[in-house]
JSON list of C-alpha atoms in Angstrom, two decimals:
[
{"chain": "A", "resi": 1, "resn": "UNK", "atom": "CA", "xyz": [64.06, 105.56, 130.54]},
{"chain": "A", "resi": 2, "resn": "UNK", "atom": "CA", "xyz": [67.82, 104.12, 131.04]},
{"chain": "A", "resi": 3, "resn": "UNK", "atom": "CA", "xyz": [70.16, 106.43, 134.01]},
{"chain": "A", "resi": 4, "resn": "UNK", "atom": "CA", "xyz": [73.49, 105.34, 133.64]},
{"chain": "A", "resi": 5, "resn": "UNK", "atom": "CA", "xyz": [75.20, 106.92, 137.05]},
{"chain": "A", "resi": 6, "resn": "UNK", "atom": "CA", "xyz": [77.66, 104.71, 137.08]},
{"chain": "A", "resi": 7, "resn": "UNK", "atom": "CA", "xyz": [79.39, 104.71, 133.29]},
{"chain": "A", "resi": 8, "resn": "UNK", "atom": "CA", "xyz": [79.93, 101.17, 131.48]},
{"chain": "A", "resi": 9, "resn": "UNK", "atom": "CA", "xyz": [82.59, 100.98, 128.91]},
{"chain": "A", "resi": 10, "resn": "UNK", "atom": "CA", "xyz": [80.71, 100.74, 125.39]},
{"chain": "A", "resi": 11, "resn": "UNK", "atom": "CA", "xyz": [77.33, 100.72, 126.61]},
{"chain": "A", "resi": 12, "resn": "UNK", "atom": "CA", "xyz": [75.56, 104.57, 126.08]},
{"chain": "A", "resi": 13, "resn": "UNK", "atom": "CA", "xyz": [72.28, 105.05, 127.38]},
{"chain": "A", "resi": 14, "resn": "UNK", "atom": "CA", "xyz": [70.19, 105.33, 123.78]},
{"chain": "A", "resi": 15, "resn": "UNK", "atom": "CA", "xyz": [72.05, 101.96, 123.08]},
{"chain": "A", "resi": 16, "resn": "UNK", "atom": "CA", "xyz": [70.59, 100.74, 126.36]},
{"chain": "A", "resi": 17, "resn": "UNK", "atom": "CA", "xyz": [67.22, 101.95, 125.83]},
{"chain": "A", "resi": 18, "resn": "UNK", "atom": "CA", "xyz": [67.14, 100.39, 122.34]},
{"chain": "A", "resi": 19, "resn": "UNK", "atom": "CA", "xyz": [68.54, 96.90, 123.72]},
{"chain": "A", "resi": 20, "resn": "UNK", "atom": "CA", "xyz": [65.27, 97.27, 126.45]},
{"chain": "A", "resi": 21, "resn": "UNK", "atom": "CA", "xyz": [63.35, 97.57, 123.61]},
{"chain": "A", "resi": 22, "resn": "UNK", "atom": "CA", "xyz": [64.56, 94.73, 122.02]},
{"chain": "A", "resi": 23, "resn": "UNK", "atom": "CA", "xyz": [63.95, 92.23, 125.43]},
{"chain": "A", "resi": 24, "resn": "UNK", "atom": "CA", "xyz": [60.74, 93.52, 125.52]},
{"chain": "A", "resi": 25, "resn": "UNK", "atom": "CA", "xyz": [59.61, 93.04, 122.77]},
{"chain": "A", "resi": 26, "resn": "UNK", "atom": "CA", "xyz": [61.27, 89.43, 122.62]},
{"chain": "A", "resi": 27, "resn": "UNK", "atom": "CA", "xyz": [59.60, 88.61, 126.25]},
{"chain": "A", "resi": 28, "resn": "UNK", "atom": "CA", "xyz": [56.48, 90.34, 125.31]},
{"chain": "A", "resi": 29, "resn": "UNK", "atom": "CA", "xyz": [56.14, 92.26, 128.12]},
{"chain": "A", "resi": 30, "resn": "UNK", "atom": "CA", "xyz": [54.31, 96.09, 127.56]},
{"chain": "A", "resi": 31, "resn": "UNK", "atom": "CA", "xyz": [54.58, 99.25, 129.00]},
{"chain": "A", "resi": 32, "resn": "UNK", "atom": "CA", "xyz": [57.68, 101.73, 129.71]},
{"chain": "A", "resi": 33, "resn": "UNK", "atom": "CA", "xyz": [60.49, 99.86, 131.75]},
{"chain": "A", "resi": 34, "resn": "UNK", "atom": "CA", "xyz": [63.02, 102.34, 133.71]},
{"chain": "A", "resi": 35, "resn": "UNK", "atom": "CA", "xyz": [67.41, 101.05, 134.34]},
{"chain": "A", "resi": 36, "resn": "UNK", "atom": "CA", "xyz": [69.50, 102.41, 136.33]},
{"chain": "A", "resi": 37, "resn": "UNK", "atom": "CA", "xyz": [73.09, 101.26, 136.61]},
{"chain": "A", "resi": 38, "resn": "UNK", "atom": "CA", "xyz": [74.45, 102.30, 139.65]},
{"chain": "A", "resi": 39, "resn": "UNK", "atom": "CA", "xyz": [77.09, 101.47, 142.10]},
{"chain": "A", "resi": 40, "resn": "UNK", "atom": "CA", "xyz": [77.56, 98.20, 144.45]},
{"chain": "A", "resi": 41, "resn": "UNK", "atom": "CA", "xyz": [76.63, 100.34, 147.40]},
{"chain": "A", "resi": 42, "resn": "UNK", "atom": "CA", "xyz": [73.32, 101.63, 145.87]},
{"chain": "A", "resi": 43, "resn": "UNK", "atom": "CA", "xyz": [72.35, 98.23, 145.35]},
{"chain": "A", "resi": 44, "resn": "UNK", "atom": "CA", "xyz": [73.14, 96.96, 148.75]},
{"chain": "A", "resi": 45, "resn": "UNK", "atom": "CA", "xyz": [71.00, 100.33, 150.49]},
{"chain": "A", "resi": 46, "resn": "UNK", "atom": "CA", "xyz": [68.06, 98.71, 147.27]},
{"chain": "A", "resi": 47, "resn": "UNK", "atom": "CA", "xyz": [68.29, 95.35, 148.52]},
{"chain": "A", "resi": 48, "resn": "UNK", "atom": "CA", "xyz": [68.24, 95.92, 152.37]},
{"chain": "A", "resi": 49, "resn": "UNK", "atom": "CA", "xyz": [64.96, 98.33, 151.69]},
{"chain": "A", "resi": 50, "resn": "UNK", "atom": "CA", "xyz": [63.41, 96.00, 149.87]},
{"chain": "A", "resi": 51, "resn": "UNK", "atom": "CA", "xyz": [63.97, 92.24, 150.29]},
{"chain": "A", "resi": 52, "resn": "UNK", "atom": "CA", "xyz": [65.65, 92.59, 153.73]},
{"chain": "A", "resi": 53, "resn": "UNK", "atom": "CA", "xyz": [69.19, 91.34, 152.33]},
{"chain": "A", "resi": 54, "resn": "UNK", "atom": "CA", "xyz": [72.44, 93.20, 153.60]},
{"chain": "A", "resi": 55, "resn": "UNK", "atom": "CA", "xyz": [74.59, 92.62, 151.09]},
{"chain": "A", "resi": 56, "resn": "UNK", "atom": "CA", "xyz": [74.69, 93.96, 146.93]},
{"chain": "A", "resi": 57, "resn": "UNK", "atom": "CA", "xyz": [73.40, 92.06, 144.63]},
{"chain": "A", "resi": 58, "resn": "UNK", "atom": "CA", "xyz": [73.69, 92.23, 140.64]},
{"chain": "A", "resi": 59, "resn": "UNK", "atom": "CA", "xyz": [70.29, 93.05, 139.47]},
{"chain": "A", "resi": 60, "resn": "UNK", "atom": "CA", "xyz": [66.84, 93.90, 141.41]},
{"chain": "A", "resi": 61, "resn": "UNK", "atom": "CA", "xyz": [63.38, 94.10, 139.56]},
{"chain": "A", "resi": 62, "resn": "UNK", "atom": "CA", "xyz": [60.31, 95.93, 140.85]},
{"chain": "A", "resi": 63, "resn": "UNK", "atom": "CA", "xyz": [57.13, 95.92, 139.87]},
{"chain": "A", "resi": 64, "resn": "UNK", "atom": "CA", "xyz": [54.96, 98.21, 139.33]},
{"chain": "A", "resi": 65, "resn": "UNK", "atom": "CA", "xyz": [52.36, 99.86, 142.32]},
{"chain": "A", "resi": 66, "resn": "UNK", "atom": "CA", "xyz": [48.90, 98.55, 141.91]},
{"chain": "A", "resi": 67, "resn": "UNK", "atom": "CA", "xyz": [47.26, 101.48, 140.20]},
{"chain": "A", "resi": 68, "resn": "UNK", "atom": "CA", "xyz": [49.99, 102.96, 138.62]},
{"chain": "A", "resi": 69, "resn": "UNK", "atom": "CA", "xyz": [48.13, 101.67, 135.48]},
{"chain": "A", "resi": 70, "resn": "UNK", "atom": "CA", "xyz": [48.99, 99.68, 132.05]},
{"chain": "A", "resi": 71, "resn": "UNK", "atom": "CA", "xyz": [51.47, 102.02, 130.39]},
{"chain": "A", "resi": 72, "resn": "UNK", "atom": "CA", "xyz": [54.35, 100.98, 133.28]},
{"chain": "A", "resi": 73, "resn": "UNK", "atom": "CA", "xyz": [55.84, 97.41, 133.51]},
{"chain": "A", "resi": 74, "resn": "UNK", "atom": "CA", "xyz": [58.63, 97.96, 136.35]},
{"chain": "A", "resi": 75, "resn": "UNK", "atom": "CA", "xyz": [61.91, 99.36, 137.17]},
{"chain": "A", "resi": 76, "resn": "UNK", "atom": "CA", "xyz": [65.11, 97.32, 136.48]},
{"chain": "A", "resi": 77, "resn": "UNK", "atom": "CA", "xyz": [68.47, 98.39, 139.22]},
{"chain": "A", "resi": 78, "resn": "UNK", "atom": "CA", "xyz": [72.16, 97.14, 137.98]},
{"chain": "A", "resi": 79, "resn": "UNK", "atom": "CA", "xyz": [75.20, 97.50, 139.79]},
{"chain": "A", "resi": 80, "resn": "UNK", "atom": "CA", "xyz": [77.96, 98.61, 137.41]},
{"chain": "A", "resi": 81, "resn": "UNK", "atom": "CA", "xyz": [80.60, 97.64, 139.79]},
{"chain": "A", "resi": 82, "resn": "UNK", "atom": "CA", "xyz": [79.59, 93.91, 139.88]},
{"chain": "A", "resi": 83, "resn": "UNK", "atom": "CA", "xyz": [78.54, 93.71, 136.04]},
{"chain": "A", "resi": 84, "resn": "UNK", "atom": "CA", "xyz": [82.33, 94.67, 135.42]},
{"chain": "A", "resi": 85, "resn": "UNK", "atom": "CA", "xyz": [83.73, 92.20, 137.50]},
{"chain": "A", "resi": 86, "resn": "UNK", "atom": "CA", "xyz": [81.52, 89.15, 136.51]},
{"chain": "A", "resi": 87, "resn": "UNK", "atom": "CA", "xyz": [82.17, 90.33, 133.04]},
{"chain": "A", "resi": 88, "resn": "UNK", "atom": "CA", "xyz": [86.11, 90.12, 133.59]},
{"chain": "A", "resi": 89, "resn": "UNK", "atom": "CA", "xyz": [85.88, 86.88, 135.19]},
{"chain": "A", "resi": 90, "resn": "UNK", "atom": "CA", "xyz": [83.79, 85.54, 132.18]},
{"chain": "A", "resi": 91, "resn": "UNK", "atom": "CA", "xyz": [85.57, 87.02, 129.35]},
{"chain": "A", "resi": 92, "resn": "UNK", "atom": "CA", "xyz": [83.45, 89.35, 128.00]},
{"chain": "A", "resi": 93, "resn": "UNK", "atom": "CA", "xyz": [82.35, 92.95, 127.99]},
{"chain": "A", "resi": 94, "resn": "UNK", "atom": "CA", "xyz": [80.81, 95.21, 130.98]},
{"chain": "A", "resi": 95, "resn": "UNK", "atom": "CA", "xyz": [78.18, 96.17, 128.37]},
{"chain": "A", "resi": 96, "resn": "UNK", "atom": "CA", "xyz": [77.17, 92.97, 127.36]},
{"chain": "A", "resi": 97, "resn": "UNK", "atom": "CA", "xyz": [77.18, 91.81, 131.04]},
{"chain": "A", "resi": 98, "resn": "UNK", "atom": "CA", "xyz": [74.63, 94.97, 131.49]},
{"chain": "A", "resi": 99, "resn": "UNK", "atom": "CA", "xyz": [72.62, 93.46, 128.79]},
{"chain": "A", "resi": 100, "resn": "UNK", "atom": "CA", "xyz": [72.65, 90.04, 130.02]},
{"chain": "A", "resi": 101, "resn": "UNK", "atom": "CA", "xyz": [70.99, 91.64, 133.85]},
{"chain": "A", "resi": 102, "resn": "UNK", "atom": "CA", "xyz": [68.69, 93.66, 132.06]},
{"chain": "A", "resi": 103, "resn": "UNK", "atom": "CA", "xyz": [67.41, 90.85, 130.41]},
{"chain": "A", "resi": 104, "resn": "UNK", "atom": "CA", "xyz": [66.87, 88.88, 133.28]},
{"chain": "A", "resi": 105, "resn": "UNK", "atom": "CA", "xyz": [65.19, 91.77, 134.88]},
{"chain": "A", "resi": 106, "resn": "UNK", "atom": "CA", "xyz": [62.48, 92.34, 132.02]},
{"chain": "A", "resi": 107, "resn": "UNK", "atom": "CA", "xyz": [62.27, 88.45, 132.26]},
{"chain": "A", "resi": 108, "resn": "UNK", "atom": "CA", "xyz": [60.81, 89.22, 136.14]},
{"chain": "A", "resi": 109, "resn": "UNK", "atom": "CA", "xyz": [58.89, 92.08, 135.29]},
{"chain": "A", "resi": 110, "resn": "UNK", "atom": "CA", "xyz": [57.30, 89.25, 132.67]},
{"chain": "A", "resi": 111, "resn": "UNK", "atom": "CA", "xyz": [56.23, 87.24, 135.44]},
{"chain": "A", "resi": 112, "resn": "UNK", "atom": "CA", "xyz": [58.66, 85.07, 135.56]},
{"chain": "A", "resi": 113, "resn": "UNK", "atom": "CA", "xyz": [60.46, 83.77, 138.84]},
{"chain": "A", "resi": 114, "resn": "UNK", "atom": "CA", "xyz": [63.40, 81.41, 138.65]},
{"chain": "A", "resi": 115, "resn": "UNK", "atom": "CA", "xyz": [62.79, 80.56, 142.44]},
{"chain": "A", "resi": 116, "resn": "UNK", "atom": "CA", "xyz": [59.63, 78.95, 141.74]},
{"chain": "A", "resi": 117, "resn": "UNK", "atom": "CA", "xyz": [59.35, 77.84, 138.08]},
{"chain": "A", "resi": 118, "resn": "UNK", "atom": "CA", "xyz": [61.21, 74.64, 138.25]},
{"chain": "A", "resi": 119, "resn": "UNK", "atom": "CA", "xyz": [63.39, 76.12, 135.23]},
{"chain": "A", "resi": 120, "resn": "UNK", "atom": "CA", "xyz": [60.34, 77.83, 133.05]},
{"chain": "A", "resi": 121, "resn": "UNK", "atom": "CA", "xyz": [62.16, 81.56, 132.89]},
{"chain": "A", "resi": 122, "resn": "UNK", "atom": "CA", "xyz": [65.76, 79.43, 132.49]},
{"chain": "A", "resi": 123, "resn": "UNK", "atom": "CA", "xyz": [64.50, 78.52, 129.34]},
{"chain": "A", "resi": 124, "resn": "UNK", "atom": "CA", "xyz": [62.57, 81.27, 128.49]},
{"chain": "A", "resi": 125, "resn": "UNK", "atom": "CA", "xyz": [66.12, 83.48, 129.10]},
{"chain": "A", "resi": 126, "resn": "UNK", "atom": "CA", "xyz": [68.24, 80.93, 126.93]},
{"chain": "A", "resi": 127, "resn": "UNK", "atom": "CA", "xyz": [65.74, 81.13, 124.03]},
{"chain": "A", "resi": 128, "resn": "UNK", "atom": "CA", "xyz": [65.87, 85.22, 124.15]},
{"chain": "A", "resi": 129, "resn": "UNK", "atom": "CA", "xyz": [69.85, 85.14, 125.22]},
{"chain": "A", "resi": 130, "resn": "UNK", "atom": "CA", "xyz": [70.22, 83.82, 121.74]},
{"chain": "A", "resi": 131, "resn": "UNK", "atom": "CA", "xyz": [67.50, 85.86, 119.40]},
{"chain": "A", "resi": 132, "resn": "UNK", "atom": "CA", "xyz": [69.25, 89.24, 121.63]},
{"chain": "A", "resi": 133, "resn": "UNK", "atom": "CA", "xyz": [72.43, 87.80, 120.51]},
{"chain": "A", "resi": 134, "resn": "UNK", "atom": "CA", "xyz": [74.32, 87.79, 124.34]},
{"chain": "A", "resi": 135, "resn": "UNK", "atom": "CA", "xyz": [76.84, 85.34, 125.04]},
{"chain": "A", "resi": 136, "resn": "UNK", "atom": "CA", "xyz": [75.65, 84.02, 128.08]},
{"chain": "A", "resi": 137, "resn": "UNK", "atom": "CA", "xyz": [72.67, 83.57, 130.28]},
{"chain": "A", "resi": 138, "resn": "UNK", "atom": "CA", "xyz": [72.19, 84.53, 133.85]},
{"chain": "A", "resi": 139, "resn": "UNK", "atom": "CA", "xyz": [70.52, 81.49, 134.98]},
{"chain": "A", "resi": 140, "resn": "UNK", "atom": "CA", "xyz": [72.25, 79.10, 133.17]},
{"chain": "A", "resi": 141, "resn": "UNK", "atom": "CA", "xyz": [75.82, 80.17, 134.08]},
{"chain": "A", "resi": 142, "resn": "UNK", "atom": "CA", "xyz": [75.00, 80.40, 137.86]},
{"chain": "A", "resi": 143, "resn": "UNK", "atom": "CA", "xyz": [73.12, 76.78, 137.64]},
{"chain": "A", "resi": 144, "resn": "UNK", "atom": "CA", "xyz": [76.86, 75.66, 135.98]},
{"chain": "A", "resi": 145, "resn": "UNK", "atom": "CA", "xyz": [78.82, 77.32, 138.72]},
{"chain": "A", "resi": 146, "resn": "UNK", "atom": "CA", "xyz": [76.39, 75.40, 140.99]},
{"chain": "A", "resi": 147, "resn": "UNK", "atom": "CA", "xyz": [77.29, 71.95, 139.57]},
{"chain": "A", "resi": 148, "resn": "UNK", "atom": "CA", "xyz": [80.79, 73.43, 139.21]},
{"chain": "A", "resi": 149, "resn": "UNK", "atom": "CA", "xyz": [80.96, 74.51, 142.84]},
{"chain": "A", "resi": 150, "resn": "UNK", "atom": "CA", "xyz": [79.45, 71.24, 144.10]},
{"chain": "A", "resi": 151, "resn": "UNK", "atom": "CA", "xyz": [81.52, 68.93, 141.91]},
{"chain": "A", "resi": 152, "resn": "UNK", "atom": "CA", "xyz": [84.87, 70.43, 143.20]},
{"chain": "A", "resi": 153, "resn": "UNK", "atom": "CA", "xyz": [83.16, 69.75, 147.43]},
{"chain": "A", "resi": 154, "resn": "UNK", "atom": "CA", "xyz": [82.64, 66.16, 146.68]},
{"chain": "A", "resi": 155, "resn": "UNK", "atom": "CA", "xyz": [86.40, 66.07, 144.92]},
{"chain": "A", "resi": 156, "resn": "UNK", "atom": "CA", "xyz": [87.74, 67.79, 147.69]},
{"chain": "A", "resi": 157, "resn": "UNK", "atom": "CA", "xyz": [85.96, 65.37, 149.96]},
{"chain": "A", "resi": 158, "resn": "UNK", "atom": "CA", "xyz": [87.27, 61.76, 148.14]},
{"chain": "A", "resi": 159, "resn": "UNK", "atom": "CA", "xyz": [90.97, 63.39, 148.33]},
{"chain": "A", "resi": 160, "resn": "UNK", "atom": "CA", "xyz": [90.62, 63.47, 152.61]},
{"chain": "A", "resi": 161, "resn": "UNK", "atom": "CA", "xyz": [89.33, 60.12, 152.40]},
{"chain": "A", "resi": 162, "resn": "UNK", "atom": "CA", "xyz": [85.68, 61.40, 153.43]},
{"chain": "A", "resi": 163, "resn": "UNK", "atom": "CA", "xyz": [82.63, 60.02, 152.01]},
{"chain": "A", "resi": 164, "resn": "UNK", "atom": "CA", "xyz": [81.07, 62.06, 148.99]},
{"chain": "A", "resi": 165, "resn": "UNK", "atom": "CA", "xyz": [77.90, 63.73, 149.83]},
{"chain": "A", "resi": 166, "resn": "UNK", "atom": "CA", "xyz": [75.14, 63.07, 148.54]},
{"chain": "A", "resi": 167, "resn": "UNK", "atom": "CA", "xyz": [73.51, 64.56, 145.20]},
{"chain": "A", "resi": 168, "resn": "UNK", "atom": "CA", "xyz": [70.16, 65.44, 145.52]},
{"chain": "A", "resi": 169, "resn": "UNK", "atom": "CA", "xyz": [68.58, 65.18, 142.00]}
]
């Protein structure tokens, strides 16, 4: 089931639900998967319940409840607010930024966890970002903005004169 509270230009909810049951089937992960995009603040109240972080986020997968049985692989929670704003800042649309987090989410509810991997679901999400047809990956985008971000530190360093950090490899 797909809630849009929050509305995202071009994106309906049947054309939601359909691209879930695209990345699903792509990540091979079974059982009914429920998204709702929401606002900023819903995800902040989401991730201070339930990873103890005070602050919104983009995307949040849960689980499903031991017990709950085979027939439910998780719920997906997108903010609206900051899909339309990463979206702006990386030239393309809200909708297709919804797409890209609810990829990444089924990815989790897959079993996969990018903090522990050592780049297994990175992969895994640039190999589906493609077959789904999205123009950009999650992981890999924020891994560029990484090298991005330190890149310009150790520029900005050599222009005062300090020694460059290190790069840990």
């Amino acid at each position: 089931m797909v809630i849009l509270r929050k509305r995202v230009a071009g994106l309906s909810e049947s054309a939601l639900e359909r691209f879930v049951a695209r990345a699903k089937r792509a990540a091979r992960l079974r059982g009914t998967v429920n998204v709702l995009v929401t606002t900023s603040r819903e995800l902040r109240v989401l991730n201070r319940r339930f990873r103890g972080k005070d602050g919104p986020t983009d995307v949040l997968s849960f689980p499903p409840i031991f017990g709950l049985g085979k027939d439910f692989a998780g719920d997906i929670a997108i903010s609206a607010d900051i899909a339309a704003q990463n979206a702006r800042q990386l030239g393309h649309s809200a909708a297709d930024e919804v797409r890209i987090l609810t990829l990444h989410g089924v990815l989790h509810l897959a079993g996969y966890d990018h903090e522990r991997d050592r780049g297994e679901m990175a992969s895994r999400e640039e190999g589906l970002r493609n077959t789904l047809g999205l123009p950009t990956g999650l992981l890999a985008r924020n891994q560029q903005a990484g090298r991005e971000s330190l890149n310009r530190r150790v520029h900005q360093q050599e222009l005062r004169g300090a020694r460059p950090m290190r790069r840990s490899r």
